[in-house]
mmCIF file with all atom_site columns, C-alpha atoms in Angstrom:
data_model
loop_
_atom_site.group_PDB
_atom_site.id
_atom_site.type_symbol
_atom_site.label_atom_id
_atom_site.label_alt_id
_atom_site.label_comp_id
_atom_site.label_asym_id
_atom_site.label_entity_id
_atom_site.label_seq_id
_atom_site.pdbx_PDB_ins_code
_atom_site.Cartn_x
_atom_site.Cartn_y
_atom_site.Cartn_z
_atom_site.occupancy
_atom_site.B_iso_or_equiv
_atom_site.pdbx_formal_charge
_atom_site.auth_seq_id
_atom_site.auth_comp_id
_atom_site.auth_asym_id
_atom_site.auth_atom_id
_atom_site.pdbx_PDB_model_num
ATOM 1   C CA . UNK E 1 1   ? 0.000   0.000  0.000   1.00 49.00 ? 462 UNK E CA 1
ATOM 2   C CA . UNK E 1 2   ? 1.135   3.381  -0.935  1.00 63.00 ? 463 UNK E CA 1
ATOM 3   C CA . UNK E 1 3   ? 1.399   6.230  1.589   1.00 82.00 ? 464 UNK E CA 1
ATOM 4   C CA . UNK E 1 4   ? 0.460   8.798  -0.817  1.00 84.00 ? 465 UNK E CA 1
ATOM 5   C CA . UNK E 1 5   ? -2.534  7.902  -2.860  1.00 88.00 ? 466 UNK E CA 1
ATOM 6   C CA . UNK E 1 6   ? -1.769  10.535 -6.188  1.00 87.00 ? 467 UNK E CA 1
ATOM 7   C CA . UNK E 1 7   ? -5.288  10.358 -7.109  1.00 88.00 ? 468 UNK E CA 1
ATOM 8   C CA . UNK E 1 8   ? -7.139  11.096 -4.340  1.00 90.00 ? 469 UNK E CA 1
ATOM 9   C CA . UNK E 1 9   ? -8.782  14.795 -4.551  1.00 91.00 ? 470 UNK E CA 1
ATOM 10  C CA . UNK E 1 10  ? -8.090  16.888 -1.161  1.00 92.00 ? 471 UNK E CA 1
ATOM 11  C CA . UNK E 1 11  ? -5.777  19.700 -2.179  1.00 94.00 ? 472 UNK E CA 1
ATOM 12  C CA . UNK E 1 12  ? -8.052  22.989 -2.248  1.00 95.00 ? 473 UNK E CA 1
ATOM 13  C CA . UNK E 1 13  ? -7.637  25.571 -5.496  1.00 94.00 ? 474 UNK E CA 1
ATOM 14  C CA . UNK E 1 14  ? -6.197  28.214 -3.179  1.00 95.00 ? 475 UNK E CA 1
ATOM 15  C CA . UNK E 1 15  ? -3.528  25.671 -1.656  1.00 95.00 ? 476 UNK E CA 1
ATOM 16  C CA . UNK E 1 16  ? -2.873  24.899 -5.727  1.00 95.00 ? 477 UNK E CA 1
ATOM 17  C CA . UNK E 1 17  ? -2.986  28.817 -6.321  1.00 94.00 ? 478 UNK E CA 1
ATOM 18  C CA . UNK E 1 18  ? 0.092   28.917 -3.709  1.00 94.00 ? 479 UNK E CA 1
ATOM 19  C CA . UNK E 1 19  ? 1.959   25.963 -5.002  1.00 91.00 ? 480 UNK E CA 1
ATOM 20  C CA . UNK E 1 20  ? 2.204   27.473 -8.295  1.00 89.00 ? 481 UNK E CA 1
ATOM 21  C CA . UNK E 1 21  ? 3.074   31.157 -7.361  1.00 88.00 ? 482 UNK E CA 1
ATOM 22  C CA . UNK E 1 22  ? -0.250  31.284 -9.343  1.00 91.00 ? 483 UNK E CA 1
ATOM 23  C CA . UNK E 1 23  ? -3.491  34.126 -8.444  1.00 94.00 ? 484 UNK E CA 1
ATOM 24  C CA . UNK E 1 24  ? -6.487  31.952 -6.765  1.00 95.00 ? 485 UNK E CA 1
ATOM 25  C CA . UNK E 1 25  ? -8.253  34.274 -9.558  1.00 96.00 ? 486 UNK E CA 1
ATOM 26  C CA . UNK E 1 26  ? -6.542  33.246 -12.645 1.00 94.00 ? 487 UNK E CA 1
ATOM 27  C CA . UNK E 1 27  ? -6.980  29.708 -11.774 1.00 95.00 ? 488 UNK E CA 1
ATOM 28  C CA . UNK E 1 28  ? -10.664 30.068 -10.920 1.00 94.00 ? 489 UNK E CA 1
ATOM 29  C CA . UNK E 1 29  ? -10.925 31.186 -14.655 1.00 95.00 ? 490 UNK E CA 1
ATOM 30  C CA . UNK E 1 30  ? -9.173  28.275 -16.061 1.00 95.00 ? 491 UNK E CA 1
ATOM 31  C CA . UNK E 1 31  ? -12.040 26.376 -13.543 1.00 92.00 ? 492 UNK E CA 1
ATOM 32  C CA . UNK E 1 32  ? -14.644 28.654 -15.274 1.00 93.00 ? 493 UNK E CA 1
ATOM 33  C CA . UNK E 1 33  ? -13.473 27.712 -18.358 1.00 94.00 ? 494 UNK E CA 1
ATOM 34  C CA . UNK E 1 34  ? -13.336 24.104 -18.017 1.00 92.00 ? 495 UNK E CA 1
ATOM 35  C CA . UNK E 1 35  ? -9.707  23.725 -17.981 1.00 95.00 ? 496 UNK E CA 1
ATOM 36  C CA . UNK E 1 36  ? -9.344  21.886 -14.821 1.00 93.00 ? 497 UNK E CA 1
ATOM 37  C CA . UNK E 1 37  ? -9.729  18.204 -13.843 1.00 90.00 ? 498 UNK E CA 1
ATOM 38  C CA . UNK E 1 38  ? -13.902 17.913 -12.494 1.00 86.00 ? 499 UNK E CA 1
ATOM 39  C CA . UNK E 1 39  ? -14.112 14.944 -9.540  1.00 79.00 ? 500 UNK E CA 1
ATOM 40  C CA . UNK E 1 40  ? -17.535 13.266 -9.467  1.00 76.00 ? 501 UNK E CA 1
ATOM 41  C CA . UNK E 1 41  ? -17.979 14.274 -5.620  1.00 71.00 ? 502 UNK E CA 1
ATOM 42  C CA . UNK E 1 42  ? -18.450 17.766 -6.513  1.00 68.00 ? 503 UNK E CA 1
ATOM 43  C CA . UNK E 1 43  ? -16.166 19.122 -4.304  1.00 76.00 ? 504 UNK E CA 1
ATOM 44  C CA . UNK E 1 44  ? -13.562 21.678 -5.840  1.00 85.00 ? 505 UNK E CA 1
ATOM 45  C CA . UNK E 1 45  ? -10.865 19.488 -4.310  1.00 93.00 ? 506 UNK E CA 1
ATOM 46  C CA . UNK E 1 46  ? -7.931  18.729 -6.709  1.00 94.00 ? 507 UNK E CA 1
ATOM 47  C CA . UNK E 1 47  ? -5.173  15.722 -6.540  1.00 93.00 ? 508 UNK E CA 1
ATOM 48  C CA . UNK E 1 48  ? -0.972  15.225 -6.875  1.00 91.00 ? 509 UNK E CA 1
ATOM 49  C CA . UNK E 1 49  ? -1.869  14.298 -10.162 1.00 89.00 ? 510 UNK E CA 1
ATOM 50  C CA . UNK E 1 50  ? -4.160  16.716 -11.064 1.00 93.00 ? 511 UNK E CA 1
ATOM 51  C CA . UNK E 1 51  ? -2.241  19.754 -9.668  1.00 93.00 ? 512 UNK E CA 1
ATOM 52  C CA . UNK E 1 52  ? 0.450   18.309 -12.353 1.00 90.00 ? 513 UNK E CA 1
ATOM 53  C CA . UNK E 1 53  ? -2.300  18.795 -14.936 1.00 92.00 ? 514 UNK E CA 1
ATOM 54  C CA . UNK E 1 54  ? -3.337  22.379 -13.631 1.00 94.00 ? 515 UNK E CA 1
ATOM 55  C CA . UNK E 1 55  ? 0.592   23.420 -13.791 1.00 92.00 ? 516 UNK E CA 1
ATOM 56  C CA . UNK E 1 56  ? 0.573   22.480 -17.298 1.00 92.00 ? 517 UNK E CA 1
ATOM 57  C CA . UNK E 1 57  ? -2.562  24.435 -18.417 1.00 95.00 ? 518 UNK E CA 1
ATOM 58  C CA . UNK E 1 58  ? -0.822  26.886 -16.324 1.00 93.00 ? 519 UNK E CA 1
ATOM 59  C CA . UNK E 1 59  ? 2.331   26.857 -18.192 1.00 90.00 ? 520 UNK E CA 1
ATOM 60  C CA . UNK E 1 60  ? 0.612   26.234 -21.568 1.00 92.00 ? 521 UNK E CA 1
ATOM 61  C CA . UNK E 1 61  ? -1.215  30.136 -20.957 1.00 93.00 ? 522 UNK E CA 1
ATOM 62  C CA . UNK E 1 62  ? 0.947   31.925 -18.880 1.00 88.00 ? 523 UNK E CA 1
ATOM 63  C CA . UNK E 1 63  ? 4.251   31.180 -20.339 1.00 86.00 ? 524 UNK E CA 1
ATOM 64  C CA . UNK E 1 64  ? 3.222   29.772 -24.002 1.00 89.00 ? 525 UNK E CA 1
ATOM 65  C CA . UNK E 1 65  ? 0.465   32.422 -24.652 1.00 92.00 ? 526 UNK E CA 1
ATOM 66  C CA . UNK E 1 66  ? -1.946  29.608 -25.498 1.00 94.00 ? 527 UNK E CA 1
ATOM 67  C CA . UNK E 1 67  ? -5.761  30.317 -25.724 1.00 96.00 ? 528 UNK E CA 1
ATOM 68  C CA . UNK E 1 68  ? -8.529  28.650 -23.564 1.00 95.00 ? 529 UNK E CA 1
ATOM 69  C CA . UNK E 1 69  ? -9.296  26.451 -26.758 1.00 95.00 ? 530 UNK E CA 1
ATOM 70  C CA . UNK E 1 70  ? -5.690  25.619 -27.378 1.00 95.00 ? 531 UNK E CA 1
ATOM 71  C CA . UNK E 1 71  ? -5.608  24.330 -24.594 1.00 96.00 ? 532 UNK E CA 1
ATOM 72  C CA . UNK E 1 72  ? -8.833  22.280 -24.673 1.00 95.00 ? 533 UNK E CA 1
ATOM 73  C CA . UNK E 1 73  ? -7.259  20.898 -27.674 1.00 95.00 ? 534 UNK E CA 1
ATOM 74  C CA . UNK E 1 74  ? -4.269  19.969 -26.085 1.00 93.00 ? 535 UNK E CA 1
ATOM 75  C CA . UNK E 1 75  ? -5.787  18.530 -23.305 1.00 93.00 ? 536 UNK E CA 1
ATOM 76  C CA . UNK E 1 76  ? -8.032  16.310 -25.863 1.00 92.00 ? 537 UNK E CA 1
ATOM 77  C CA . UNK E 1 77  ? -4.857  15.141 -27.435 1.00 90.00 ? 538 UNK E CA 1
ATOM 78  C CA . UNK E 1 78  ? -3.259  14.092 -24.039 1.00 87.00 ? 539 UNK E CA 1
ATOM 79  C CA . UNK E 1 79  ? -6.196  12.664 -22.600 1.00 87.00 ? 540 UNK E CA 1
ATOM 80  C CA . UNK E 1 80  ? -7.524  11.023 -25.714 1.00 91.00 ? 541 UNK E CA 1
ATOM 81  C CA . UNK E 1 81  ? -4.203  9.602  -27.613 1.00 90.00 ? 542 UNK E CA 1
ATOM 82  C CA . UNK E 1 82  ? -1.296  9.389  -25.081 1.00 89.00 ? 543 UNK E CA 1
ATOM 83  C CA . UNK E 1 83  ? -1.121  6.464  -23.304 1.00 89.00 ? 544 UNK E CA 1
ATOM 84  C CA . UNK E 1 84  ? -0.576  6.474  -19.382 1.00 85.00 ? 545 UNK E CA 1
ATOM 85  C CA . UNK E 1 85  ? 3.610   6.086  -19.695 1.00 91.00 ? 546 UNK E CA 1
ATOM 86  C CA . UNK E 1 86  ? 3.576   8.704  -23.033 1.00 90.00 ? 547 UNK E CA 1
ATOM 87  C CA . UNK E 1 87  ? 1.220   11.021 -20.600 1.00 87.00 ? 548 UNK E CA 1
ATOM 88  C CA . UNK E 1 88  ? 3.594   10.846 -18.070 1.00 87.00 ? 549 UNK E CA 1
ATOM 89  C CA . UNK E 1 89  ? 6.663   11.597 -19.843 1.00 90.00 ? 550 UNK E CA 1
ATOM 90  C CA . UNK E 1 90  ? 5.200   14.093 -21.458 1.00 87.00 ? 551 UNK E CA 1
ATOM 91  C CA . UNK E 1 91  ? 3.921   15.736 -17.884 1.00 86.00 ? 552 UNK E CA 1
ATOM 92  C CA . UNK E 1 92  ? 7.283   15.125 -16.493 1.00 88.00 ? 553 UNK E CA 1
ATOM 93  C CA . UNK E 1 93  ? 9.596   16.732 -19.395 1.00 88.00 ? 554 UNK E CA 1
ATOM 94  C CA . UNK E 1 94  ? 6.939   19.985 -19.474 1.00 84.00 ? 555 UNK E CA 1
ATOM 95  C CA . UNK E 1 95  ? 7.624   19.773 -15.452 1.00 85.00 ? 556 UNK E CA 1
ATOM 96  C CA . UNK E 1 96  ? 11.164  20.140 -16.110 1.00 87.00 ? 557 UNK E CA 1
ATOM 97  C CA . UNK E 1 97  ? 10.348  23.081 -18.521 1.00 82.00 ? 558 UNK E CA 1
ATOM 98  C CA . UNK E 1 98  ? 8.599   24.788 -15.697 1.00 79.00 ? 559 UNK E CA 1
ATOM 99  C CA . UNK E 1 99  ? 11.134  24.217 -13.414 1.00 80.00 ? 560 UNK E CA 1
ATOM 100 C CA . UNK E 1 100 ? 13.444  26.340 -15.740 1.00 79.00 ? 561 UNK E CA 1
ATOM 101 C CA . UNK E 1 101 ? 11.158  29.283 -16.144 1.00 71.00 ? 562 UNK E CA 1
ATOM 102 C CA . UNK E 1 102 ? 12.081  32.032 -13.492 1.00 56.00 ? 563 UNK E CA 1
ATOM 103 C CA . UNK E 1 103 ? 8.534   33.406 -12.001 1.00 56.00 ? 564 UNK E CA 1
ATOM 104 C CA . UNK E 1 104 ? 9.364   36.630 -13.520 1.00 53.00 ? 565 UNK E CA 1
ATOM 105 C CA . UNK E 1 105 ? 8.557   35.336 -16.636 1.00 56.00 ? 566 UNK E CA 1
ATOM 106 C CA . UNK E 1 106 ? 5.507   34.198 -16.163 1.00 51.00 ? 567 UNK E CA 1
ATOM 107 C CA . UNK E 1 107 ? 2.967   36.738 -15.444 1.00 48.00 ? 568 UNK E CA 1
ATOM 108 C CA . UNK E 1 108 ? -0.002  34.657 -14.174 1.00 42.00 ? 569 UNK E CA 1
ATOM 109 C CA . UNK E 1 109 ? -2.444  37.657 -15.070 1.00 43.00 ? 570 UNK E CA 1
ATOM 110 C CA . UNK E 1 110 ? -4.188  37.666 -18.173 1.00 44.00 ? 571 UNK E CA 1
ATOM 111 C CA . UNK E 1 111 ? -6.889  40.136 -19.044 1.00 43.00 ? 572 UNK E CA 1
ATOM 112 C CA . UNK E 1 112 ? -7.575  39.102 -22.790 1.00 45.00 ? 573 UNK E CA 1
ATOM 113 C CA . UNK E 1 113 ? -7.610  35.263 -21.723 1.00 46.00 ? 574 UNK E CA 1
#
């Protein structure tokens, strides 16, 4: 049994906001905009691996300039043609990215988003 179960949704958007040096604002639009994962509980509770997924959609408009249905489209392609092991290489090398990017470059405010 794992100690850490990856999956599980308990992580609140503002404790997400703060792990990514991200505005609680900007990432309730991504939210409003169906960007982020959606549990079946209801709750706006998000997991290890879904904070992953909201760091990428975070990366993919703050720092690539990528539109709300870019990144629905990328998403798609991600979800809907990558297996598990291609999904997570792909999450881990755009991790690595991130990890790169100074938080002066991105500016997690977007007015025209």
């Amino acid at each position: 049994m794992a100690l850490i179960d990856s999956d599980k949704p308990i992580i609140p958007l503002s404790s997400v906001a703060q792990m990514l040096s991200a505005k609680l604002r900007t990432l309730r639009m991504y939210e409003e905009k169906g960007l982020l994962p959606v549990h079946e509980h209801g709750k706006k509770l998000y997991s290890i691996n879904d904070l992953r997924l909201i760091a990428f959609v975070h990366y993919l408009v703050s720092f690539k300039k990528v539109n709300a249905n870019g990144v629905r489209f990328v998403l798609e392609l991600l979800n809907e043609h990558l297996d598990g092991e291609q999904k997570e290489a792909l999450l881990t090398s755009v991790e690595e990215l991130i990890e790169k990017v100074s938080p002066k470059e991105i500016d997690s405010e977007f007015e025209d988003f």
